[in-house]
Short mmCIF file of C-alpha atoms in Angstrom, two decimals:
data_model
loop_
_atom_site.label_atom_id
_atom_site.label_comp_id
_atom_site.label_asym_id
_atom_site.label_seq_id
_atom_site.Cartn_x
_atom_site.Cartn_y
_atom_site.Cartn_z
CA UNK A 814 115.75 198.30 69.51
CA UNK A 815 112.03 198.98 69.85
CA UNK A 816 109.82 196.53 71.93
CA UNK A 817 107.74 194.27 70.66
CA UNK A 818 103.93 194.08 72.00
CA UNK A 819 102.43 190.62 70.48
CA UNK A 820 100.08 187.88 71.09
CA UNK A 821 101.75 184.53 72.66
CA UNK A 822 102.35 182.21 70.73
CA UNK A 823 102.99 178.54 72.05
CA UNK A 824 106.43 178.47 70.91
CA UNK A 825 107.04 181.45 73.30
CA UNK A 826 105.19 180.36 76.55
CA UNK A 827 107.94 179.29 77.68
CA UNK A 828 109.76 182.47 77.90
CA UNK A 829 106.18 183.93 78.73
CA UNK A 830 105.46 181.64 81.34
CA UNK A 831 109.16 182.16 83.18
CA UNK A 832 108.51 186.19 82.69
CA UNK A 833 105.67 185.76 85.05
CA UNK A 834 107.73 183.96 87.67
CA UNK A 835 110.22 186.36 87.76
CA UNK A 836 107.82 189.28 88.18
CA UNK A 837 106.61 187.53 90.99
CA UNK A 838 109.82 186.75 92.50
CA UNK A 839 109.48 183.29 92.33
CA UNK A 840 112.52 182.74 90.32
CA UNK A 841 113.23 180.18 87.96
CA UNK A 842 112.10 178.56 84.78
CA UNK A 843 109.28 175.92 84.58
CA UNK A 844 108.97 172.55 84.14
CA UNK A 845 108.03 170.56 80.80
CA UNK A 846 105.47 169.14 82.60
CA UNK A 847 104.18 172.52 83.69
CA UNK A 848 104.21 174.06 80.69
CA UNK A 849 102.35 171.43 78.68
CA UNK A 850 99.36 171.27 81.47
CA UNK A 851 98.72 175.02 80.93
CA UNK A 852 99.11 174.86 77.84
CA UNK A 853 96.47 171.92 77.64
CA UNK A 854 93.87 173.91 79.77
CA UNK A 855 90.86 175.10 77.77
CA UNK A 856 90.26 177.99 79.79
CA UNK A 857 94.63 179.32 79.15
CA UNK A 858 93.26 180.78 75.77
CA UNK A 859 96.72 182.23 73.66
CA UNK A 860 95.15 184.08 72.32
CA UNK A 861 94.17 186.74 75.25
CA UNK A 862 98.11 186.49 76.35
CA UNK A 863 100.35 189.22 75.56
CA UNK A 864 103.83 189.86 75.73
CA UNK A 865 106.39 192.65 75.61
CA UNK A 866 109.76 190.66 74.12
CA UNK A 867 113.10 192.87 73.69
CA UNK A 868 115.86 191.17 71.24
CA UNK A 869 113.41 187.95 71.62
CA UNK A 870 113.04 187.58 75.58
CA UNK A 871 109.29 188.43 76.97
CA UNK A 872 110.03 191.12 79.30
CA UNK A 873 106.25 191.83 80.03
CA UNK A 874 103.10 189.59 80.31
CA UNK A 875 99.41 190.14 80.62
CA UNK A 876 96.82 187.67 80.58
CA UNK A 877 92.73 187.43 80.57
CA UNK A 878 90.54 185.04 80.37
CA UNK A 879 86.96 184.65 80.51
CA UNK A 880 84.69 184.66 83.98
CA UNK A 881 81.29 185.42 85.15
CA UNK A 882 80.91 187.84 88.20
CA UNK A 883 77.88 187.65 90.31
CA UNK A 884 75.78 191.14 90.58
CA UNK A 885 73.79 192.24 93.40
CA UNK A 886 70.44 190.41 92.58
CA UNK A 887 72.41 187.40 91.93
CA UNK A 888 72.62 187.18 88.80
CA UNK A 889 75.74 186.89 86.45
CA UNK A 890 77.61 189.16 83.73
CA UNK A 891 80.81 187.94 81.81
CA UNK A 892 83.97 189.50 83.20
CA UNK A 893 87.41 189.74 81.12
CA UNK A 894 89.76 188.79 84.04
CA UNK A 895 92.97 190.16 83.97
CA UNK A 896 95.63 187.85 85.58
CA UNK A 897 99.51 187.92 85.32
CA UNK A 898 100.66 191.28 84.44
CA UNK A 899 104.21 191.48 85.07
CA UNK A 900 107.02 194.10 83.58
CA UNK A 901 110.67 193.11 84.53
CA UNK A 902 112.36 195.53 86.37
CA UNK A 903 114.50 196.48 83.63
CA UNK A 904 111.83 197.80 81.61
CA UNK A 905 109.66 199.61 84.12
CA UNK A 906 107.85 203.35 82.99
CA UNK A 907 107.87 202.38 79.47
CA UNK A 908 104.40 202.56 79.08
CA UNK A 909 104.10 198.62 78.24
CA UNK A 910 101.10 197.85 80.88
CA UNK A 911 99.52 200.80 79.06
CA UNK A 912 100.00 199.50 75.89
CA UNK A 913 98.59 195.89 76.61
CA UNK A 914 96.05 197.05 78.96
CA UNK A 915 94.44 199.30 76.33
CA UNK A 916 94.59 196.49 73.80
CA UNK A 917 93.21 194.24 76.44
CA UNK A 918 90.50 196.05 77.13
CA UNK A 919 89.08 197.02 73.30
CA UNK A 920 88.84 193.47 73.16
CA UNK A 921 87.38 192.72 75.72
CA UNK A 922 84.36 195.32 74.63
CA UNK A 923 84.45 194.25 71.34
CA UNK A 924 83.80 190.40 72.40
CA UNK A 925 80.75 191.73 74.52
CA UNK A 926 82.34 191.32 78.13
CA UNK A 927 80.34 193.85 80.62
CA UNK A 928 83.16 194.42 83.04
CA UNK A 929 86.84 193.56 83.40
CA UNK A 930 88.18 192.52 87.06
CA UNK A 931 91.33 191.62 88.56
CA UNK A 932 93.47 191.18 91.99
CA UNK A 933 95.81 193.65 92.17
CA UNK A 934 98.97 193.27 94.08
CA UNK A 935 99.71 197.14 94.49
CA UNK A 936 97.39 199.64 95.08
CA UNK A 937 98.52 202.69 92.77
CA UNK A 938 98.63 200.83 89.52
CA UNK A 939 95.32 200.27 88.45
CA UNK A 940 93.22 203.37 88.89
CA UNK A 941 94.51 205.20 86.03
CA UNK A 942 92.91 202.58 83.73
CA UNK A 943 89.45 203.20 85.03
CA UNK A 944 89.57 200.15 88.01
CA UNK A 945 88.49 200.69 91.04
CA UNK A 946 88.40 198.68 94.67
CA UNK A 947 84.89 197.13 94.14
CA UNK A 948 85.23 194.35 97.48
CA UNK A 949 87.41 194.58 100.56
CA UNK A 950 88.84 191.48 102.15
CA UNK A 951 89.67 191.13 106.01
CA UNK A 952 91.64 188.06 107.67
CA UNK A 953 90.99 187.23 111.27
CA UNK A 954 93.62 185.22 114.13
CA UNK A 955 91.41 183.34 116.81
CA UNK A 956 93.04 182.84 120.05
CA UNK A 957 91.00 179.26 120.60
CA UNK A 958 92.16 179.03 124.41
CA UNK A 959 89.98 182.48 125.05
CA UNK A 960 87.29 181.99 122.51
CA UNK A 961 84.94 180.84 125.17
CA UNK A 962 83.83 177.86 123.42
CA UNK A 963 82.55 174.90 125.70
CA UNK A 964 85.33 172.09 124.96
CA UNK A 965 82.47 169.13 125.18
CA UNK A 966 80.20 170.51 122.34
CA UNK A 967 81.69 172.77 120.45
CA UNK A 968 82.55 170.16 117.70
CA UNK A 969 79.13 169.15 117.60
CA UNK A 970 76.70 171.22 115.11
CA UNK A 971 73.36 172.19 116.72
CA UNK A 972 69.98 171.21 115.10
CA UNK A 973 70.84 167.91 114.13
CA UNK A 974 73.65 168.61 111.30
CA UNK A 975 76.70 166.46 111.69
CA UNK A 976 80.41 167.12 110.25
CA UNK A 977 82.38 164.87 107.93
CA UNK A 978 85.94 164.59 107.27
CA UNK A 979 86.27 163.97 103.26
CA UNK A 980 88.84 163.38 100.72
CA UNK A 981 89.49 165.67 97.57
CA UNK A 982 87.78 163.25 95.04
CA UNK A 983 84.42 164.47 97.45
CA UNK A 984 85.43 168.33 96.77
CA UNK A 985 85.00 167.74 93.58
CA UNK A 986 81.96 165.85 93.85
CA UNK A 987 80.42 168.74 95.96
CA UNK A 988 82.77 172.09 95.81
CA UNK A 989 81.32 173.07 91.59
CA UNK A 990 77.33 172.95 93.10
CA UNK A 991 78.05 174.49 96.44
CA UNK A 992 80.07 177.22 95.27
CA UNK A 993 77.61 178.22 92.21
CA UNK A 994 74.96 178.44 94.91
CA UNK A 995 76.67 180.25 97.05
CA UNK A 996 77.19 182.81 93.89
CA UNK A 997 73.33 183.01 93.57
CA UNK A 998 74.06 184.43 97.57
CA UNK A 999 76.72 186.92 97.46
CA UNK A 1000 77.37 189.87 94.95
CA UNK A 1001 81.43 189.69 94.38
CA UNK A 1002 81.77 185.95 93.60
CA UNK A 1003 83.69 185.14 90.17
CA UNK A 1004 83.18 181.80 88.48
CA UNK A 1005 85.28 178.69 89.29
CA UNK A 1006 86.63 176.39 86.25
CA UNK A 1007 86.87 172.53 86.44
CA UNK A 1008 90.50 172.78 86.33
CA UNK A 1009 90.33 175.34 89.92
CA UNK A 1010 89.07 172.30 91.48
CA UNK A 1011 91.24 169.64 90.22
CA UNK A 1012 94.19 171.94 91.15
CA UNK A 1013 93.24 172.86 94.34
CA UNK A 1014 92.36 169.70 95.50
CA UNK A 1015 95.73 168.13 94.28
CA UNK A 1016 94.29 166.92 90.76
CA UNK A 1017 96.53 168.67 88.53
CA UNK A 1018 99.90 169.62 87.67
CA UNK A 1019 101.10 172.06 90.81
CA UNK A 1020 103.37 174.74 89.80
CA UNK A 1021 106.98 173.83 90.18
CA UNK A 1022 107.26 177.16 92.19
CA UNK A 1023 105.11 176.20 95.05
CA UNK A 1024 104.90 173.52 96.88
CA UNK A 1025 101.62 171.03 97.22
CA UNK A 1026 100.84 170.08 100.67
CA UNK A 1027 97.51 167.88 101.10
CA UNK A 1028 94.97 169.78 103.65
CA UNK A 1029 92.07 168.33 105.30
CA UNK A 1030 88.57 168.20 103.80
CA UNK A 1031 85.34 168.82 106.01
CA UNK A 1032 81.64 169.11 105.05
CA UNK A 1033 78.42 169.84 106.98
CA UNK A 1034 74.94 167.76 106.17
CA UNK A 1035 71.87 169.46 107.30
CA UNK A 1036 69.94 166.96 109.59
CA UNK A 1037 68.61 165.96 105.87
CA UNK A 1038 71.43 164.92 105.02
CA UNK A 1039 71.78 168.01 102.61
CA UNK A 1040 75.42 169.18 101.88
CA UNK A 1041 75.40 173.24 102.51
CA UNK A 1042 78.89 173.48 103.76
CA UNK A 1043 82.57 172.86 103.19
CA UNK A 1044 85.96 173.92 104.99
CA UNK A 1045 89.33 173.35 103.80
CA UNK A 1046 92.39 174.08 105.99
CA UNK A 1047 95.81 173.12 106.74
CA UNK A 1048 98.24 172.94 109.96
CA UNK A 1049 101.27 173.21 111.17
CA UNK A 1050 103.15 171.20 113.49
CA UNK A 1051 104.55 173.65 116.61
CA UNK A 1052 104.92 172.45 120.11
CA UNK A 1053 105.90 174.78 123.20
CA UNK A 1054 108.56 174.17 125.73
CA UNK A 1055 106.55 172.21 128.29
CA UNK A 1056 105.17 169.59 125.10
CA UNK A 1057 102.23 171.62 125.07
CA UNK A 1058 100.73 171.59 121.25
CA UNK A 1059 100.49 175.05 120.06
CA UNK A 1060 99.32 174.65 116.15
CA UNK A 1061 97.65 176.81 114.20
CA UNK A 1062 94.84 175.66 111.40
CA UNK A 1063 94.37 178.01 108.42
CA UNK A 1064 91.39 177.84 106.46
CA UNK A 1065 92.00 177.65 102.44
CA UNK A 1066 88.28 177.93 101.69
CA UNK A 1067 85.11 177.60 103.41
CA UNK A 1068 81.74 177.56 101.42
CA UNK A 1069 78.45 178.09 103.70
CA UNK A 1070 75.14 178.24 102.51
CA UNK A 1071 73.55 179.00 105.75
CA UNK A 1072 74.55 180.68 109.08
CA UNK A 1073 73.88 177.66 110.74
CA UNK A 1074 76.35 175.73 108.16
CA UNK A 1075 79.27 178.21 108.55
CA UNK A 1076 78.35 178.45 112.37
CA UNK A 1077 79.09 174.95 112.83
CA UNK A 1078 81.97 174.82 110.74
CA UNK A 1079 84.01 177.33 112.63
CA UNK A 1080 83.06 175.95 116.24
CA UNK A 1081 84.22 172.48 114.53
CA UNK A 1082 87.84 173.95 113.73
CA UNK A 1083 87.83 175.42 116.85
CA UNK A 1084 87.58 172.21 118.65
CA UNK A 1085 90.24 169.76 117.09
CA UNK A 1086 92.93 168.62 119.19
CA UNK A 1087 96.41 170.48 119.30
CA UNK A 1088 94.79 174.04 117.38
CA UNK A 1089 95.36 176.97 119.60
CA UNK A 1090 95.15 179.41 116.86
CA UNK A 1091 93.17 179.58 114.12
CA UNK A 1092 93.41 181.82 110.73
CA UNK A 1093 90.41 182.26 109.01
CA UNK A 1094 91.92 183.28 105.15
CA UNK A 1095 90.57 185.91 103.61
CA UNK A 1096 86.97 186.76 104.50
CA UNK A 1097 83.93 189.26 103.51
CA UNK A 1098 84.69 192.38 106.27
CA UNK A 1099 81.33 191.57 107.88
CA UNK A 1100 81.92 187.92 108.15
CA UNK A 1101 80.24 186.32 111.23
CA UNK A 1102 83.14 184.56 111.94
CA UNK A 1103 83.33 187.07 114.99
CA UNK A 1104 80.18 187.12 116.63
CA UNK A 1105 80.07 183.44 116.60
CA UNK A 1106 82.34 183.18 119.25
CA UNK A 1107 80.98 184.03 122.66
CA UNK A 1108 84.45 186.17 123.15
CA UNK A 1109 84.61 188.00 119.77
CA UNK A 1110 87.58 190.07 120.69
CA UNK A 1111 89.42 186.47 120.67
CA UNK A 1112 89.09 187.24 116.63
CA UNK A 1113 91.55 189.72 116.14
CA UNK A 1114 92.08 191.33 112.64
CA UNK A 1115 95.56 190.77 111.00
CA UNK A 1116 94.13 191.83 107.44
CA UNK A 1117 92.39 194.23 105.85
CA UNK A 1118 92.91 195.54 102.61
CA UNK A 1119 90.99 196.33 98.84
CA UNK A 1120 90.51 193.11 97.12
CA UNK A 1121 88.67 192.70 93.94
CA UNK A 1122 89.13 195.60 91.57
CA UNK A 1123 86.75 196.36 88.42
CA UNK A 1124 86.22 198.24 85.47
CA UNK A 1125 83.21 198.69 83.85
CA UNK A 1126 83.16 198.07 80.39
CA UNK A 1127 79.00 199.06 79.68
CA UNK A 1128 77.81 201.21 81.60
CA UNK A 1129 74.43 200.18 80.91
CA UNK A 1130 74.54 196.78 80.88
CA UNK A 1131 76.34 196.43 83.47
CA UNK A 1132 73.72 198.57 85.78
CA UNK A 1133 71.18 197.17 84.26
CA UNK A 1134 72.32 193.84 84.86
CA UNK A 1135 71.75 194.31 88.89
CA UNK A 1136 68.85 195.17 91.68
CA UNK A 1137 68.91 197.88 93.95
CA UNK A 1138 67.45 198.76 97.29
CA UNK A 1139 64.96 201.22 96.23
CA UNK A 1140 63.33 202.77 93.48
CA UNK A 1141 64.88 206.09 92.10
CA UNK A 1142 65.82 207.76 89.12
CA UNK A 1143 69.37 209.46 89.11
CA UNK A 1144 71.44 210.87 86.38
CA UNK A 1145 75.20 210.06 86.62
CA UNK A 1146 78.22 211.61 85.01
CA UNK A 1147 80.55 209.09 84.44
CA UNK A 1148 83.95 210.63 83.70
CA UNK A 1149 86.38 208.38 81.95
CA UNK A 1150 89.45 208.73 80.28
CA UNK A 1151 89.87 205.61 78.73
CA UNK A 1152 86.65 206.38 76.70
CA UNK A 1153 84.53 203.18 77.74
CA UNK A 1154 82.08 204.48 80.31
CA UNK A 1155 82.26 207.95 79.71
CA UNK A 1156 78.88 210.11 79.38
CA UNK A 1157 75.71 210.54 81.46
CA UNK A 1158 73.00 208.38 82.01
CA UNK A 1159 70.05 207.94 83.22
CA UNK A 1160 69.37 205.11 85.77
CA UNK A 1161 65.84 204.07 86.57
CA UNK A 1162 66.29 201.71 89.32
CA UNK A 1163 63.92 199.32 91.47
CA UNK A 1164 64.53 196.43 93.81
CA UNK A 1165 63.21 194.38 90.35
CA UNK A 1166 65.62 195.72 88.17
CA UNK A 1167 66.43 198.67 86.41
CA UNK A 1168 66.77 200.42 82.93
CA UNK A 1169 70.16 202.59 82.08
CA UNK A 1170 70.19 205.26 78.64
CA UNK A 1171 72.15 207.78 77.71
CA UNK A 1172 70.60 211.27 78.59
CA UNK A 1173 71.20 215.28 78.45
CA UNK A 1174 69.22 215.37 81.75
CA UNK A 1175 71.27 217.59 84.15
CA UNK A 1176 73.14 214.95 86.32
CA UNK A 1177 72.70 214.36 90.19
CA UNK A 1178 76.72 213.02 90.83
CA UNK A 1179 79.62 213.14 88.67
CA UNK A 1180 82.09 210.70 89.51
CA UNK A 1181 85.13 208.84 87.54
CA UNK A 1182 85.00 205.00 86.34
CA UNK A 1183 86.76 203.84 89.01
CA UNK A 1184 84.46 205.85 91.40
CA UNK A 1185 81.33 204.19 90.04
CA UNK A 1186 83.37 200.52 89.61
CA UNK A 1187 83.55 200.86 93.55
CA UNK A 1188 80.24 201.75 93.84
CA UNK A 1189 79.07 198.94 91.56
CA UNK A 1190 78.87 195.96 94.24
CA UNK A 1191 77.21 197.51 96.29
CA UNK A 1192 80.02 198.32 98.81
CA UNK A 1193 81.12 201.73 98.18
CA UNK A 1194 79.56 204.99 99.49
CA UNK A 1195 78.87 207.99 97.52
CA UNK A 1196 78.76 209.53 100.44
CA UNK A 1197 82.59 209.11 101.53
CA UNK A 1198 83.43 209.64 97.86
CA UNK A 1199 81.90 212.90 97.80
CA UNK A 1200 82.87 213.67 101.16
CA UNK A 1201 86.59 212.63 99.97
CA UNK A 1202 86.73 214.90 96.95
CA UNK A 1203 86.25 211.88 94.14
CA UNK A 1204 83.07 212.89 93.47
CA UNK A 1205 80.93 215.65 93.05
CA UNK A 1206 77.16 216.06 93.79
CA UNK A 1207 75.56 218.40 91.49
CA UNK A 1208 72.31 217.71 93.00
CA UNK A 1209 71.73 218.53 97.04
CA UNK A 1210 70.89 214.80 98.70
CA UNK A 1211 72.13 213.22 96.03
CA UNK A 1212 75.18 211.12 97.70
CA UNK A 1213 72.32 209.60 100.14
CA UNK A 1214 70.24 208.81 97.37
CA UNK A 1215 72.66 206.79 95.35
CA UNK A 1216 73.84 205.28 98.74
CA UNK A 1217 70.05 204.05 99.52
CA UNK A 1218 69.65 202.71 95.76
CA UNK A 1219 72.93 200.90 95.53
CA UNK A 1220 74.47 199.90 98.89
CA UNK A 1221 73.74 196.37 100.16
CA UNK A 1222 72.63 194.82 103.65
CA UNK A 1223 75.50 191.98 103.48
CA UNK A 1224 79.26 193.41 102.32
CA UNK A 1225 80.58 192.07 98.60
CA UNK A 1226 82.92 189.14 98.98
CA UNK A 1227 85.29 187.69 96.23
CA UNK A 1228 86.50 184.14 98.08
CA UNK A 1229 89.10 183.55 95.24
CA UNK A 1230 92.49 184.98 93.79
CA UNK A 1231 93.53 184.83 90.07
#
């Protein structure tokens, strides 16, 4: 029996919804109560579900939904995010990602979206559609004991600011604001709905699956009284053999709109009672988090891996949509077999801005989608790529040039997972 490749329909969510969980091996079916509060989110639009369903069972599921990514520049394009793509194992190398992928992706061109983005769990998969690793993430473990902090004021923010302890209702209250400035900030950062807060704050229906454990809230005022920081972690409850606490905080978010915010913030986690170890969740790779200790090497690095993938959908919207370091003019070769951002253009750049067309100018680099989707950010290197083999510079300096135009002082940093 052929497979079918259809839009969701409400009377199968359900089925669609329990495909996911089983392609992420968290077994089971969900609840009523689940299933009617997705189902009731504005932003869970059916319409931009697929499924693959064989004798009436989804076996496959792909989602998107709509987002805004922040450019280097800081300002914002709209994003097709593409979010829980499962095939079950018995239907594997049957070309259904490729089917709903491609239909994905015409739509999300046709609807005016500028790039599509995702998190992707495994590396291989998502290269041959034209993605490519656009931020890196890195997790740190700080051994508190040989952080070097002084135990009588490390708890206590310099220049006047002062820490509060806060309830969820307050995250809500100050999380949406915080966060969008923070996106004005730092190139990488994708849009946060109403419903992300209530959810992770413990404001909406938690998935059956996983289990809801209230963490503690923490904000830093300014000596103003200005709110330009927030830190949300958890702990666990571990004691050594001589009743010696040995917990370990780990940090769920942490917003900071200043060095001096996310400064204090750390040294303040660093100082409560009973931690001996924190984890810092998944950072930007050049976080401070670091160099604000007076022992760095007490940070060590248990992560580091690709994080947010993208795909441009225009190629000249989306580069005209960002700054750059320096003025230049450079033709590109984009190579693409998808069809999307395929051709060669012409990119007059300028820390103000910049204007993208099509040309027949000879080009200065040829490089795949994916290639120039990891360059987008600012975060990749021609350089490497050329170096590497992905690319190809038809022009001699080239590789430097598009590294001076495009690269970024501070790293590209996507704080969330969808």
């Amino acid at each position: 029996m052929s497979l079918d490749v259809r839009t969701v329909t409400s009377s199968d969510y359900p089925d669609w919804l329990r495909a996911v969980q089983n392609g992420f091996l968290t077994a089971g079916s969900p609840t009523e109560e689940d299933v009617a509060d997705r189902l009731a989110d504005p932003d869970n639009d059916l319409t931009r579900l697929q499924g693959a369903f064989d004798a009436g069972r989804c076996v496959a599921t792909f989602r998107s939904f709509a987002q805004r990514l922040t450019v280097v520049g800081g300002a914002t394009v709209a994003a097709d995010a593409v979010s829980g793509v499962t095939v079950s194992p018995t239907h594997r190398r049957r070309g259904l990602l490729s089917r709903m992928m491609a239909g994905d992706l015409a739509a999300a061109r046709e609807r005016g979206e500028v790039v599509a983005t995702l998190i992707a769990a495994e590396y291989p998969i998502y290269g041959r559609f034209g993605f490519g690793p656009a931020t890196w993430t890195t997790e740190w473990e700080v051994a508190v004991p040989r952080a070097g902090l002084d135990p009588r004021r490390s708890g206590q923010p310099a220049g006047g600011g002062r820490i509060e302890l806060v309830d969820g209702a307050d995250v809500r209250k100050y999380g949406p604001e915080l966060h969008t400035r923070l996106a004005a900030l730092r190139p990488g950062v994708v849009s946060r709905s109403e419903r992300w807060w209530k959810v992770h704050t413990g404001a909406a229906v938690f998935p059956a699956h996983e289990k809801w454990t209230e963490p503690f809230y923490v904000i830093h005022r300014t000596a103003d009284g200005e709110v330009d920081g927030l830190m949300v972690y958890g702990t666990d409850d571990k004691w050594g053999d001589g009743k010696q606490p040995l917990n370990t905080a780990t940090v769920r978010d942490l917003i900071a709109l200043t060095p001096a915010a996310e400064r204090a913030l750390w040294h303040f986690l660093c100082s409560v009672d009973w931690v001996t170890t924190v984890r810092s969740g998944y950072r930007a790779p050049d976080d401070l988090l670091p160099d604000f200790l007076p022992d760095p090497r007490a940070a060590r690095t248990v992560t580091h891996a690709d994080w947010l993938w993208l795909r441009l959908l225009d190629v000249e919207r989306a580069l005209e949509a960002r700054s750059y370091g320096n003025e230049a003019s450079l033709v590109l070769d984009v190579r693409d077999d998808g069809g999307m951002a395929q051709g060669r253009f012409l990119l007059d750049a300028s820390p103000e801005g910049a204007r993208c067309t099509p040309t027949t100018r000879s080009a200065d680099l040829a490089l795949g989608a994916g290639e120039l989707a990891s360059l987008y950010l600012g975060d990749g290197s021609a350089r490497r790529l050329v170096d590497l083999g992905r690319a190809d510079e038809l022009r001699t300096g080239a590789a430097e040039r598009v590294d001076a135009v495009f690269r970024t002082g501070r790293r590209p940093w996507c704080p969330d997972i969808f």
